[in-house]
Amino acid sequence: MASVWILGPHVGYRRQARSLVIDTPQWRLSIADAPAALDLALASLENGMAAVDSGLPRLLQQRLQQCDALHSLPARPEGVDGFLDGFLALCDSWALGVFASPFWPRFMAGQATAGEVFGFLGQLYHRTAGADLHNRCACENCQLPALRPHLLRHYQEEQGHAAMIADGLRRCGAPGCQAVDAPALASTRRLIALMVSLSRWPAAYLGCYGIFHAPATIRDAAALRRQFAGFAQLYPFAAPGFDAVCRHAQLDYRLGHEEIMLARWLREQGPPDGEFVLGALRGARCAAAAFRAIFDELFTLRPQAAC
């Protein structure tokens, strides 16, 4: 069966003297005297392709697959559920790479500074506010009449949710107010700009939500409360902010957004074709890389000691 191939979002490569160095989530590969054609092959796979015919040697292809760096999905899935199972499992794997950022071990150990904590909550606020923009753009740009009602419903149900997070942050006092008033980080602005850009291509735009709503194994409302209560225990000075983010997540859950729009759309339309599969993979890959960049940038913040 024909497959669609794409390089993982957390894979990097560079030239070092005459060698090509490939950094994967698990390994670093170094290829001595690598021809320039390999760089071009990897660049092609970053954008995804219908077959690995870009000049990548078979041995390297196999090695990248073993390193969880090169991924494929059937170009003609056997049913909607078959596609969703494979696609969402891949998104869950890529989301784990987002949480491999050095920001997270410090944060989960209760060792983040107050500046990092409020920076984190501030980016959640800006990300939610930015969703109003890209959700509206998706409605305006949609050329598929059957998809537009789904996009419009999502836009209407999500619109204005950033105010909930802003209110929670302001209840944290001056640091929370500053988090709301400060401009978004450059990485957060790039994520929002990416979503606005992808709103012109339905498959890519819908594919992003496989990352935003990972893991695909949905947690219940009680699990959400436990998670954010745990964050509040680690950082009590920011408890109202975490409570607001939790209430926003629970609202999404009540609205039925735990099933991503991509799934609802395909259940109406039937299995995707190879072009749609490739588009969804491209969108998810871009979203995972952009999300990871936010936490990597947050890790560089060192304003004040935790309270």
Short mmCIF file of C-alpha atoms in Angstrom, two decimals:
data_model
loop_
_atom_site.label_atom_id
_atom_site.label_comp_id
_atom_site.label_asym_id
_atom_site.label_seq_id
_atom_site.Cartn_x
_atom_site.Cartn_y
_atom_site.Cartn_z
CA MET A 1 0.00 0.00 0.00
CA ALA A 2 1.28 3.47 -0.91
CA SER A 3 2.30 5.63 2.06
CA VAL A 4 2.79 9.29 2.87
CA TRP A 5 6.11 10.06 4.60
CA ILE A 6 7.23 12.96 6.75
CA LEU A 7 10.19 13.84 8.97
CA GLY A 8 9.32 14.27 12.64
CA PRO A 9 8.93 17.81 14.05
CA HIS A 10 11.72 17.41 16.61
CA VAL A 11 14.40 16.33 14.16
CA GLY A 12 17.20 18.69 13.18
CA TYR A 13 20.12 18.36 10.82
CA ARG A 14 23.20 20.43 10.08
CA ARG A 15 26.56 20.33 8.36
CA GLN A 16 29.66 19.84 10.48
CA ALA A 17 32.76 19.98 8.30
CA ARG A 18 32.13 17.29 5.66
CA SER A 19 29.68 15.35 7.82
CA LEU A 20 25.91 15.59 7.98
CA VAL A 21 24.70 15.49 11.60
CA ILE A 22 21.08 14.49 12.25
CA ASP A 23 19.65 15.02 15.74
CA THR A 24 16.64 12.85 16.54
CA PRO A 25 14.66 12.59 19.81
CA GLN A 26 16.69 9.50 20.78
CA TRP A 27 19.96 9.61 18.86
CA ARG A 28 22.47 11.75 17.03
CA LEU A 29 23.50 10.36 13.67
CA SER A 30 26.65 11.52 11.91
CA ILE A 31 27.26 10.65 8.26
CA ALA A 32 30.82 11.25 7.08
CA ASP A 33 31.37 12.62 3.57
CA ALA A 34 27.62 12.91 3.06
CA PRO A 35 26.64 14.19 -0.39
CA ALA A 36 24.63 17.40 -0.65
CA ALA A 37 21.74 15.35 -2.03
CA LEU A 38 21.05 14.10 1.50
CA ASP A 39 20.36 17.63 2.72
CA LEU A 40 17.88 18.09 -0.12
CA ALA A 41 16.24 14.75 0.66
CA LEU A 42 15.75 15.68 4.32
CA ALA A 43 14.39 19.09 3.33
CA SER A 44 11.85 17.38 1.10
CA LEU A 45 10.81 15.06 3.91
CA GLU A 46 10.31 17.99 6.27
CA ASN A 47 7.46 19.02 3.98
CA GLY A 48 6.25 15.47 3.54
CA MET A 49 5.97 13.47 0.36
CA ALA A 50 3.91 10.68 -1.16
CA ALA A 51 6.87 8.28 -1.30
CA VAL A 52 10.46 8.18 -0.11
CA ASP A 53 11.90 8.76 -3.55
CA SER A 54 13.85 11.89 -2.66
CA GLY A 55 17.25 10.21 -2.85
CA LEU A 56 17.39 9.10 0.78
CA PRO A 57 19.40 5.86 1.01
CA ARG A 58 17.31 2.92 2.17
CA LEU A 59 19.64 2.19 5.10
CA LEU A 60 19.33 5.76 6.37
CA GLN A 61 15.57 5.64 5.88
CA GLN A 62 15.39 2.53 8.04
CA ARG A 63 17.66 4.06 10.67
CA LEU A 64 15.51 7.20 10.88
CA GLN A 65 12.43 5.05 11.31
CA GLN A 66 14.12 3.13 14.12
CA CYS A 67 14.98 6.45 15.79
CA ASP A 68 11.34 7.56 15.61
CA ALA A 69 12.39 10.38 13.29
CA LEU A 70 10.72 9.36 10.03
CA HIS A 71 7.02 8.52 9.98
CA SER A 72 4.45 7.25 7.51
CA LEU A 73 0.70 6.78 7.18
CA PRO A 74 -1.22 4.96 4.45
CA ALA A 75 -2.08 7.24 1.55
CA ARG A 76 -5.41 5.45 1.23
CA PRO A 77 -6.55 4.62 4.77
CA GLU A 78 -8.93 1.76 5.39
CA GLY A 79 -11.81 3.76 6.82
CA VAL A 80 -12.01 6.91 8.87
CA ASP A 81 -11.24 5.19 12.16
CA GLY A 82 -8.16 3.56 10.66
CA PHE A 83 -6.80 6.96 9.63
CA LEU A 84 -7.70 8.64 12.92
CA ASP A 85 -6.11 5.88 14.99
CA GLY A 86 -2.81 6.21 13.14
CA PHE A 87 -2.82 9.99 12.85
CA LEU A 88 -3.77 10.70 16.49
CA ALA A 89 -1.25 8.16 17.79
CA LEU A 90 1.43 9.96 15.79
CA CYS A 91 0.26 13.33 17.16
CA ASP A 92 0.47 11.95 20.70
CA SER A 93 4.05 10.89 20.01
CA TRP A 94 4.95 14.30 18.61
CA ALA A 95 3.30 16.01 21.59
CA LEU A 96 5.61 14.08 23.90
CA GLY A 97 8.45 15.84 22.10
CA VAL A 98 6.89 19.18 23.05
CA PHE A 99 7.08 18.14 26.71
CA ALA A 100 10.69 17.08 26.29
CA SER A 101 11.60 20.78 26.41
CA PRO A 102 13.94 21.56 29.34
CA PHE A 103 11.23 23.88 30.66
CA TRP A 104 9.10 20.97 31.84
CA PRO A 105 11.35 19.07 34.30
CA ARG A 106 11.99 22.30 36.23
CA PHE A 107 8.32 23.24 36.13
CA MET A 108 7.06 19.84 37.26
CA ALA A 109 9.64 19.74 40.07
CA GLY A 110 8.36 23.04 41.45
CA GLN A 111 11.66 24.74 40.59
CA ALA A 112 10.45 27.27 38.01
CA THR A 113 10.84 30.93 38.87
CA ALA A 114 7.79 33.14 39.33
CA GLY A 115 8.73 34.84 36.10
CA GLU A 116 8.69 31.51 34.26
CA VAL A 117 5.37 30.49 35.82
CA PHE A 118 3.64 33.74 34.93
CA GLY A 119 5.36 33.67 31.55
CA PHE A 120 3.84 30.23 30.99
CA LEU A 121 0.36 31.36 32.03
CA GLY A 122 0.76 34.54 29.99
CA GLN A 123 1.50 32.52 26.86
CA LEU A 124 -1.61 30.40 27.47
CA TYR A 125 -3.58 33.65 27.63
CA HIS A 126 -2.03 35.00 24.40
CA ARG A 127 -2.42 31.64 22.67
CA THR A 128 -6.14 31.58 23.59
CA ALA A 129 -6.63 35.18 22.46
CA GLY A 130 -4.84 34.38 19.20
CA ALA A 131 -7.24 31.51 18.59
CA ASP A 132 -10.03 34.05 18.09
CA LEU A 133 -8.05 35.47 15.18
CA HIS A 134 -7.09 32.24 13.43
CA ASN A 135 -10.52 30.66 14.03
CA ARG A 136 -12.14 33.65 12.33
CA CYS A 137 -9.63 33.49 9.47
CA ALA A 138 -10.42 29.81 9.00
CA CYS A 139 -14.12 30.64 8.58
CA GLU A 140 -13.39 33.46 6.15
CA ASN A 141 -10.91 31.46 4.08
CA CYS A 142 -12.88 28.21 3.91
CA GLN A 143 -13.77 27.18 0.35
CA LEU A 144 -15.56 23.96 1.37
CA PRO A 145 -19.26 24.69 2.04
CA ALA A 146 -19.73 21.49 4.08
CA LEU A 147 -16.79 22.33 6.37
CA ARG A 148 -17.66 25.96 7.04
CA PRO A 149 -20.45 25.22 9.59
CA HIS A 150 -17.98 23.18 11.66
CA LEU A 151 -15.44 26.01 11.60
CA LEU A 152 -18.11 28.61 12.41
CA ARG A 153 -19.42 26.60 15.35
CA HIS A 154 -15.90 26.16 16.71
CA TYR A 155 -15.19 29.90 16.34
CA GLN A 156 -18.42 30.88 18.10
CA GLU A 157 -17.94 28.41 20.94
CA GLU A 158 -14.32 29.41 21.54
CA GLN A 159 -14.63 33.16 21.07
CA GLY A 160 -13.72 35.30 24.07
CA HIS A 161 -12.34 32.52 26.26
CA ALA A 162 -9.09 34.43 26.77
CA ALA A 163 -10.97 36.81 29.09
CA MET A 164 -11.45 33.92 31.54
CA ILE A 165 -7.69 33.36 31.75
CA ALA A 166 -6.97 37.09 31.95
CA ASP A 167 -9.34 37.41 34.91
CA GLY A 168 -7.61 34.56 36.71
CA LEU A 169 -4.20 36.06 36.12
CA ARG A 170 -5.28 39.49 37.39
CA ARG A 171 -6.45 37.84 40.60
CA CYS A 172 -2.80 36.84 41.13
CA GLY A 173 -1.89 40.49 41.70
CA ALA A 174 0.72 42.60 39.96
CA PRO A 175 2.73 39.72 38.39
CA GLY A 176 -0.42 38.27 36.85
CA CYS A 177 -1.48 41.67 35.51
CA GLN A 178 1.95 42.10 33.98
CA ALA A 179 1.64 38.68 32.31
CA VAL A 180 -1.59 39.80 30.63
CA ASP A 181 -0.27 43.23 29.64
CA ALA A 182 3.13 42.05 28.38
CA PRO A 183 3.39 41.23 24.68
CA ALA A 184 3.37 37.59 23.69
CA LEU A 185 6.73 35.90 23.27
CA ALA A 186 8.10 35.80 19.74
CA SER A 187 7.51 32.04 19.63
CA THR A 188 3.86 32.46 20.64
CA ARG A 189 3.37 35.10 17.96
CA ARG A 190 4.89 32.71 15.42
CA LEU A 191 2.47 29.96 16.44
CA ILE A 192 -0.52 32.27 15.99
CA ALA A 193 0.84 33.50 12.64
CA LEU A 194 1.33 29.89 11.58
CA MET A 195 -2.29 29.08 12.35
CA VAL A 196 -3.50 32.12 10.42
CA SER A 197 -1.40 31.02 7.46
CA LEU A 198 -2.58 27.40 7.64
CA SER A 199 -6.21 28.52 7.80
CA ARG A 200 -6.10 28.70 4.00
CA TRP A 201 -5.56 24.91 3.77
CA PRO A 202 -8.28 22.91 5.56
CA ALA A 203 -6.35 19.64 5.88
CA ALA A 204 -3.31 21.34 7.45
CA TYR A 205 -5.43 23.56 9.69
CA LEU A 206 -7.52 20.66 10.99
CA GLY A 207 -4.41 18.54 11.42
CA CYS A 208 -2.98 21.03 13.94
CA TYR A 209 -5.69 20.13 16.43
CA GLY A 210 -4.28 16.63 16.70
CA ILE A 211 -1.40 18.34 18.55
CA PHE A 212 -3.44 20.90 20.48
CA HIS A 213 -5.75 18.22 21.87
CA ALA A 214 -3.16 15.51 22.49
CA PRO A 215 -3.30 13.02 24.04
CA ALA A 216 -6.10 11.50 22.00
CA THR A 217 -7.02 9.38 25.05
CA ILE A 218 -9.28 11.94 26.63
CA ARG A 219 -9.04 12.75 30.32
CA ASP A 220 -12.23 13.35 32.27
CA ALA A 221 -13.12 16.55 34.11
CA ALA A 222 -11.90 15.14 37.43
CA ALA A 223 -8.47 14.41 35.95
CA LEU A 224 -8.28 17.96 34.64
CA ARG A 225 -9.04 19.33 38.10
CA ARG A 226 -6.38 17.10 39.68
CA GLN A 227 -3.78 18.23 37.17
CA PHE A 228 -4.29 21.94 37.69
CA ALA A 229 -4.71 21.57 41.43
CA GLY A 230 -1.30 19.93 41.41
CA PHE A 231 0.15 22.92 39.55
CA ALA A 232 -1.45 25.27 42.08
CA GLN A 233 0.13 23.32 44.95
CA LEU A 234 3.54 23.69 43.33
CA TYR A 235 3.05 27.42 42.73
CA PRO A 236 0.40 28.74 45.17
CA PHE A 237 1.16 32.34 44.23
CA ALA A 238 -0.32 31.59 40.77
CA ALA A 239 -3.27 29.43 41.94
CA PRO A 240 -6.00 31.73 40.53
CA GLY A 241 -4.31 31.61 37.14
CA PHE A 242 -4.16 27.82 37.09
CA ASP A 243 -7.78 27.65 38.24
CA ALA A 244 -8.81 29.86 35.31
CA VAL A 245 -6.93 27.69 32.80
CA CYS A 246 -8.58 24.62 34.32
CA ARG A 247 -12.05 26.17 34.00
CA HIS A 248 -11.30 26.95 30.36
CA ALA A 249 -10.22 23.35 29.73
CA GLN A 250 -13.34 22.04 31.46
CA LEU A 251 -15.51 24.33 29.34
CA ASP A 252 -13.91 22.90 26.20
CA TYR A 253 -14.68 19.44 27.54
CA ARG A 254 -18.35 20.31 28.14
CA LEU A 255 -18.60 21.74 24.62
CA GLY A 256 -17.49 18.42 23.21
CA HIS A 257 -14.16 19.68 21.88
CA GLU A 258 -12.40 16.57 23.14
CA GLU A 259 -13.31 15.14 19.71
CA ILE A 260 -11.34 17.29 17.31
CA MET A 261 -13.05 18.89 14.35
CA LEU A 262 -10.97 16.76 11.98
CA ALA A 263 -12.67 13.63 13.34
CA ARG A 264 -16.18 15.07 13.10
CA TRP A 265 -15.52 16.28 9.55
CA LEU A 266 -14.17 12.98 8.30
CA ARG A 267 -17.01 11.01 9.88
CA GLU A 268 -19.31 13.02 7.63
CA GLN A 269 -17.16 12.96 4.50
CA GLY A 270 -15.52 9.53 4.62
CA PRO A 271 -11.86 8.43 4.50
CA PRO A 272 -9.34 11.04 3.35
CA ASP A 273 -7.30 10.77 0.18
CA GLY A 274 -3.50 10.91 0.04
CA GLU A 275 -3.42 14.68 -0.48
CA PHE A 276 -5.52 15.25 2.64
CA VAL A 277 -3.39 12.83 4.69
CA LEU A 278 -0.25 14.70 3.64
CA GLY A 279 -1.83 18.06 4.46
CA ALA A 280 -2.92 16.92 7.93
CA LEU A 281 0.58 15.61 8.65
CA ARG A 282 2.15 18.89 7.53
CA GLY A 283 -0.14 20.90 9.78
CA ALA A 284 0.45 18.69 12.81
CA ARG A 285 4.21 18.71 12.25
CA CYS A 286 4.30 22.51 12.05
CA ALA A 287 2.12 22.87 15.16
CA ALA A 288 4.28 20.51 17.22
CA ALA A 289 7.48 22.32 16.28
CA ALA A 290 5.94 25.74 17.00
CA PHE A 291 4.58 24.59 20.36
CA ARG A 292 7.95 23.19 21.40
CA ALA A 293 9.56 26.53 20.54
CA ILE A 294 7.33 28.32 23.07
CA PHE A 295 8.51 26.16 25.97
CA ASP A 296 12.12 26.36 24.83
CA GLU A 297 11.83 30.16 24.87
CA LEU A 298 10.13 30.10 28.28
CA PHE A 299 13.12 28.15 29.60
CA THR A 300 15.32 31.13 28.85
CA LEU A 301 13.33 33.41 31.19
CA ARG A 302 15.06 34.16 34.49
CA PRO A 303 13.31 37.17 36.06
CA GLN A 304 12.77 36.54 39.80
CA ALA A 305 12.94 33.71 42.32
CA ALA A 306 9.82 31.68 42.96
CA CYS A 307 7.70 33.00 45.81
#
